[in-house]
CSV table of C-alpha atoms in Angstrom, one decimal:
chain,number,residue,atom,x,y,z
A,1,ALA,CA,7.7,-17.2,-29.9
A,2,GLN,CA,8.2,-14.2,-27.5
A,3,SER,CA,11.6,-14.5,-25.9
A,4,VAL,CA,14.2,-12.0,-24.0
A,5,ALA,CA,17.8,-12.5,-24.2
A,6,GLN,CA,20.3,-11.5,-21.6
A,7,PRO,CA,23.6,-12.0,-23.3
A,8,GLU,CA,26.0,-11.8,-20.0
A,9,ASP,CA,25.8,-14.4,-17.4
A,10,GLN,CA,27.9,-12.0,-15.0
A,11,VAL,CA,28.8,-8.3,-15.1
A,12,ASN,CA,31.6,-6.9,-12.9
A,13,VAL,CA,31.7,-3.4,-12.0
A,14,ALA,CA,33.4,-1.0,-9.4
A,15,GLU,CA,31.4,1.0,-6.9
A,16,GLY,CA,30.7,4.2,-8.0
A,17,ASN,CA,31.1,3.4,-11.7
A,18,PRO,CA,28.0,3.2,-13.9
A,19,LEU,CA,26.5,-0.1,-14.6
A,20,THR,CA,24.7,-1.6,-17.7
A,21,VAL,CA,22.9,-5.0,-17.7
A,22,LYS,CA,21.8,-5.9,-21.1
A,23,CYS,CA,18.4,-7.3,-22.5
A,24,THR,CA,17.2,-7.9,-26.0
A,25,TYR,CA,13.7,-9.0,-26.9
A,26,SER,CA,12.3,-10.9,-29.7
A,27,VAL,CA,10.1,-8.7,-32.2
A,28,SER,CA,6.9,-10.4,-31.6
A,29,GLY,CA,3.7,-8.8,-30.5
A,30,ASN,CA,3.7,-5.7,-28.3
A,31,PRO,CA,6.7,-6.0,-26.0
A,32,TYR,CA,5.8,-5.2,-22.3
A,33,LEU,CA,9.2,-5.2,-20.6
A,34,PHE,CA,10.2,-5.6,-17.1
A,35,TRP,CA,13.2,-5.8,-14.8
A,36,TYR,CA,13.4,-7.7,-11.6
A,37,VAL,CA,16.1,-8.2,-9.1
A,38,GLN,CA,16.7,-11.3,-6.8
A,39,TYR,CA,18.8,-11.4,-3.8
A,40,PRO,CA,19.9,-14.8,-2.4
A,41,ASN,CA,17.4,-17.2,-1.3
A,42,ARG,CA,14.7,-14.5,-2.0
A,43,GLY,CA,11.9,-14.0,-4.5
A,44,LEU,CA,12.1,-11.3,-7.4
A,45,GLN,CA,11.7,-7.6,-6.6
A,46,PHE,CA,10.2,-5.4,-9.1
A,47,LEU,CA,12.3,-2.7,-10.5
A,48,LEU,CA,10.5,-1.3,-13.4
A,49,LYS,CA,8.6,-1.7,-16.5
A,50,TYR,CA,8.0,-0.3,-20.0
A,51,ILE,CA,4.7,-0.4,-21.3
A,52,THR,CA,4.3,2.6,-23.7
A,53,GLY,CA,5.3,6.3,-23.7
A,54,ASP,CA,8.5,7.7,-22.8
A,55,ASN,CA,11.5,5.4,-23.9
A,56,LEU,CA,13.5,6.2,-20.6
A,57,VAL,CA,11.7,4.4,-17.7
A,58,LYS,CA,12.9,5.1,-14.1
A,59,GLY,CA,12.5,2.7,-11.3
A,60,SER,CA,13.4,1.7,-7.9
A,61,TYR,CA,16.8,2.2,-6.2
A,62,GLY,CA,18.1,4.6,-9.0
A,63,PHE,CA,17.7,2.2,-11.6
A,64,GLU,CA,16.6,3.1,-15.2
A,65,ALA,CA,16.2,1.5,-18.4
A,66,GLU,CA,15.7,2.7,-21.9
A,67,PHE,CA,13.5,1.1,-24.5
A,68,ASN,CA,15.1,1.0,-27.9
A,69,LYS,CA,12.9,-0.1,-30.8
A,70,SER,CA,15.4,0.0,-33.5
A,71,GLN,CA,17.8,-2.1,-31.5
A,72,THR,CA,15.4,-4.4,-29.6
A,73,SER,CA,16.8,-3.7,-26.4
A,74,PHE,CA,15.8,-2.8,-22.9
A,75,HIS,CA,19.1,-2.5,-21.1
A,76,LEU,CA,19.1,-1.6,-17.4
A,77,LYS,CA,21.3,1.1,-16.0
A,78,LYS,CA,22.3,2.9,-13.1
A,79,PRO,CA,24.9,6.0,-13.0
A,80,SER,CA,26.7,4.9,-9.9
A,81,ALA,CA,26.8,1.2,-8.7
A,82,LEU,CA,26.6,0.4,-5.0
A,83,VAL,CA,28.1,-2.8,-3.5
A,84,SER,CA,24.6,-3.6,-2.4
A,85,ASP,CA,23.5,-3.8,-5.9
A,86,SER,CA,25.0,-6.8,-6.2
A,87,ALA,CA,22.4,-9.5,-7.2
A,88,LEU,CA,20.7,-11.4,-9.9
A,89,TYR,CA,18.8,-9.5,-12.6
A,90,PHE,CA,16.0,-10.7,-14.5
A,91,CYS,CA,14.8,-9.1,-17.6
A,92,ALA,CA,11.2,-10.3,-18.6
A,93,ARG,CA,8.2,-9.6,-21.1
A,94,THR,CA,4.8,-10.2,-21.5
A,95,GLY,CA,2.6,-9.6,-24.7
A,96,GLY,CA,-0.4,-11.3,-25.9
A,97,GLY,CA,-0.9,-13.6,-22.9
A,98,ASN,CA,-0.7,-14.0,-19.1
A,99,LYS,CA,2.8,-15.1,-18.9
A,100,LEU,CA,5.9,-13.5,-18.0
A,101,THR,CA,8.9,-14.9,-20.1
A,102,PHE,CA,12.0,-14.3,-18.4
A,103,GLY,CA,15.6,-14.1,-19.5
A,104,THR,CA,18.3,-16.3,-18.0
A,105,GLY,CA,19.4,-13.8,-15.5
A,106,THR,CA,22.8,-11.6,-15.1
A,107,GLN,CA,24.6,-11.9,-11.9
A,108,LEU,CA,25.8,-8.3,-11.0
A,109,LYS,CA,28.8,-8.1,-8.9
A,110,VAL,CA,29.8,-4.7,-7.7
A,111,GLU,CA,33.1,-4.4,-6.0
A,112,LEU,CA,34.9,-1.9,-3.7
B,1,GLY,CA,2.3,-1.8,-1.0
B,2,ALA,CA,1.9,-4.8,-3.1
B,3,VAL,CA,3.5,-7.4,-0.8
B,4,VAL,CA,3.2,-11.0,-1.4
B,5,SER,CA,4.1,-13.6,1.3
B,6,GLN,CA,4.7,-17.3,1.2
B,7,HIS,CA,4.8,-19.9,3.9
B,8,PRO,CA,6.8,-21.7,4.9
B,9,SER,CA,10.2,-20.3,3.8
B,10,ARG,CA,11.8,-23.6,4.0
B,11,VAL,CA,10.7,-27.2,4.4
B,12,ILE,CA,12.3,-30.5,4.7
B,13,CYS,CA,10.3,-33.5,4.2
B,14,LYS,CA,10.5,-37.4,3.6
B,15,SER,CA,10.1,-38.7,0.3
B,16,GLY,CA,6.4,-39.8,-0.3
B,17,THR,CA,4.8,-37.1,1.9
B,18,SER,CA,2.9,-34.0,0.6
B,19,VAL,CA,3.7,-30.5,1.3
B,20,LYS,CA,1.6,-27.5,1.1
B,21,ILE,CA,2.9,-23.9,0.3
B,22,GLU,CA,0.7,-20.9,0.8
B,23,CYS,CA,1.0,-17.7,-1.2
B,24,ARG,CA,-0.8,-14.5,0.1
B,25,SER,CA,-1.2,-11.2,-1.3
B,26,LEU,CA,-1.2,-8.9,1.9
B,27,ASP,CA,-2.2,-5.5,0.8
B,28,PHE,CA,-4.1,-6.0,-2.5
B,29,GLN,CA,-6.4,-8.4,-4.2
B,30,ALA,CA,-5.0,-10.8,-6.7
B,31,THR,CA,-7.2,-12.2,-9.5
B,32,THR,CA,-4.3,-14.2,-11.0
B,33,MET,CA,-1.5,-15.9,-9.3
B,34,PHE,CA,1.3,-17.6,-10.7
B,35,TRP,CA,3.7,-20.5,-9.5
B,36,TYR,CA,7.2,-20.7,-10.6
B,37,ARG,CA,10.1,-23.1,-9.9
B,38,GLN,CA,13.6,-22.1,-10.0
B,39,PHE,CA,16.7,-24.4,-10.2
B,40,PRO,CA,20.1,-23.2,-8.8
B,41,LYS,CA,21.6,-20.6,-10.9
B,42,GLN,CA,18.7,-20.7,-13.6
B,43,SER,CA,15.9,-18.6,-14.6
B,44,LEU,CA,12.3,-19.0,-13.3
B,45,MET,CA,9.9,-21.6,-14.9
B,46,LEU,CA,6.3,-21.0,-15.0
B,47,MET,CA,4.6,-24.1,-13.6
B,48,ALA,CA,0.9,-22.8,-13.5
B,49,THR,CA,-1.4,-19.9,-13.5
B,50,SER,CA,-4.1,-19.8,-11.0
B,51,ASN,CA,-7.2,-17.7,-11.2
B,52,GLU,CA,-9.6,-17.1,-8.4
B,53,GLY,CA,-12.5,-19.5,-8.4
B,54,SER,CA,-11.3,-21.5,-11.3
B,55,LYS,CA,-9.0,-24.3,-12.2
B,56,ALA,CA,-5.3,-23.7,-12.7
B,57,THR,CA,-3.8,-23.6,-16.1
B,58,TYR,CA,-0.6,-25.8,-16.1
B,59,GLU,CA,2.4,-25.4,-18.5
B,60,GLN,CA,3.3,-28.3,-20.6
B,61,GLY,CA,5.1,-31.0,-18.9
B,62,VAL,CA,3.8,-30.1,-15.3
B,63,GLU,CA,1.8,-32.8,-13.7
B,64,LYS,CA,-1.4,-31.3,-12.5
B,65,ASP,CA,-2.1,-34.5,-10.1
B,66,LYS,CA,1.4,-33.8,-8.6
B,67,PHE,CA,1.3,-30.3,-8.1
B,68,LEU,CA,-2.2,-29.3,-6.9
B,69,ILE,CA,-3.1,-25.6,-7.0
B,70,ASN,CA,-6.1,-24.0,-5.2
B,71,HIS,CA,-6.9,-20.3,-5.5
B,72,ALA,CA,-9.7,-20.0,-3.0
B,73,SER,CA,-9.8,-16.3,-2.5
B,74,LEU,CA,-8.3,-13.2,-4.0
B,75,THR,CA,-5.7,-13.0,-1.5
B,76,LEU,CA,-4.6,-16.9,-1.1
B,77,SER,CA,-3.3,-19.6,-3.5
B,78,THR,CA,-1.9,-22.7,-2.3
B,79,LEU,CA,0.5,-25.3,-4.1
B,80,THR,CA,0.4,-28.8,-2.7
B,81,VAL,CA,3.2,-31.1,-3.8
B,82,THR,CA,1.8,-34.6,-3.5
B,83,SER,CA,3.9,-37.4,-2.8
B,84,ALA,CA,7.1,-35.5,-3.1
B,85,HIS,CA,10.3,-37.1,-4.2
B,86,PRO,CA,13.9,-35.9,-4.2
B,87,GLU,CA,13.6,-34.5,-7.7
B,88,ASP,CA,11.2,-32.2,-6.6
B,89,SER,CA,13.5,-30.5,-4.5
B,90,SER,CA,13.7,-27.0,-5.8
B,91,PHE,CA,12.9,-23.2,-4.9
B,92,TYR,CA,9.2,-22.5,-5.5
B,93,ILE,CA,8.2,-18.8,-5.9
B,94,CYS,CA,4.8,-17.5,-6.4
B,95,SER,CA,3.6,-14.1,-7.8
B,96,ALA,CA,0.2,-12.2,-7.9
B,97,ARG,CA,-0.9,-9.8,-10.2
B,98,ALA,CA,-2.9,-6.9,-8.9
B,99,ARG,CA,-6.6,-6.6,-9.7
B,100,THR,CA,-6.4,-3.3,-11.5
B,101,SER,CA,-7.2,-3.6,-15.1
B,102,GLY,CA,-6.6,-7.2,-15.2
B,103,SER,CA,-4.2,-6.5,-18.2
B,104,VAL,CA,-1.1,-8.4,-19.1
B,105,THR,CA,0.6,-5.2,-18.5
B,106,ASP,CA,-0.1,-5.1,-14.8
B,107,THR,CA,2.9,-5.8,-12.7
B,108,GLN,CA,3.5,-9.1,-11.1
B,109,TYR,CA,4.8,-9.0,-7.5
B,110,PHE,CA,6.8,-12.0,-6.2
B,111,GLY,CA,6.8,-13.8,-2.9
B,112,PRO,CA,10.2,-14.5,-1.1
B,113,GLY,CA,10.1,-18.2,-2.2
B,114,THR,CA,9.9,-21.5,-0.5
B,115,ARG,CA,12.9,-23.9,-0.4
B,116,LEU,CA,11.8,-27.4,-0.5
B,117,THR,CA,14.2,-30.3,0.2
B,118,VAL,CA,12.8,-33.8,-0.2
B,119,LEU,CA,15.0,-36.4,1.5
């Protein structure tokens, strides 16, 4: 079955420091990978996606993610975190069907 | 671009009543819309996939007679929670996939969600 895993429930980082939110995917079918962010009591906002091509994908708000086939990972990164980046981040995938399969989410907390 | 709206944003109703939630793609046509349910501090659970002009496809364990979905046009899908009970209280989120290639690689854009509380 196609799945994604987010091994960290919460990530804490100081403002100005680089941040990484981890995501790994199951090796099943073609992995089309997405990152979304959710602010409290809001829907999900699309950040970026990897379909094919360049392994480094740049997205909204300065975020980027690197598709790593050997490690089956698609970690979300940002060089310099902002307090306003604090939110819930979801990794997701499709492949072989309509559905988006979501990870369990990682709460990012950026502190001053 | 790619804005999805939901209405209402919040609803409180009595047990036994029905509640309708609307999902609209404002600046694009969506051949496919999705309805999700999210419990506190949990991920999104897909309830059903809705294609314009055809019956919705429900996920296993989701009662289609309780959660009625209508995708009447390329910009509107509705979810009706019939005879709501307290256990139906949740955050309901819709998403819409733009009518481009119709491929699974197309991005889903999400609405802001509807908080349903059943007393």
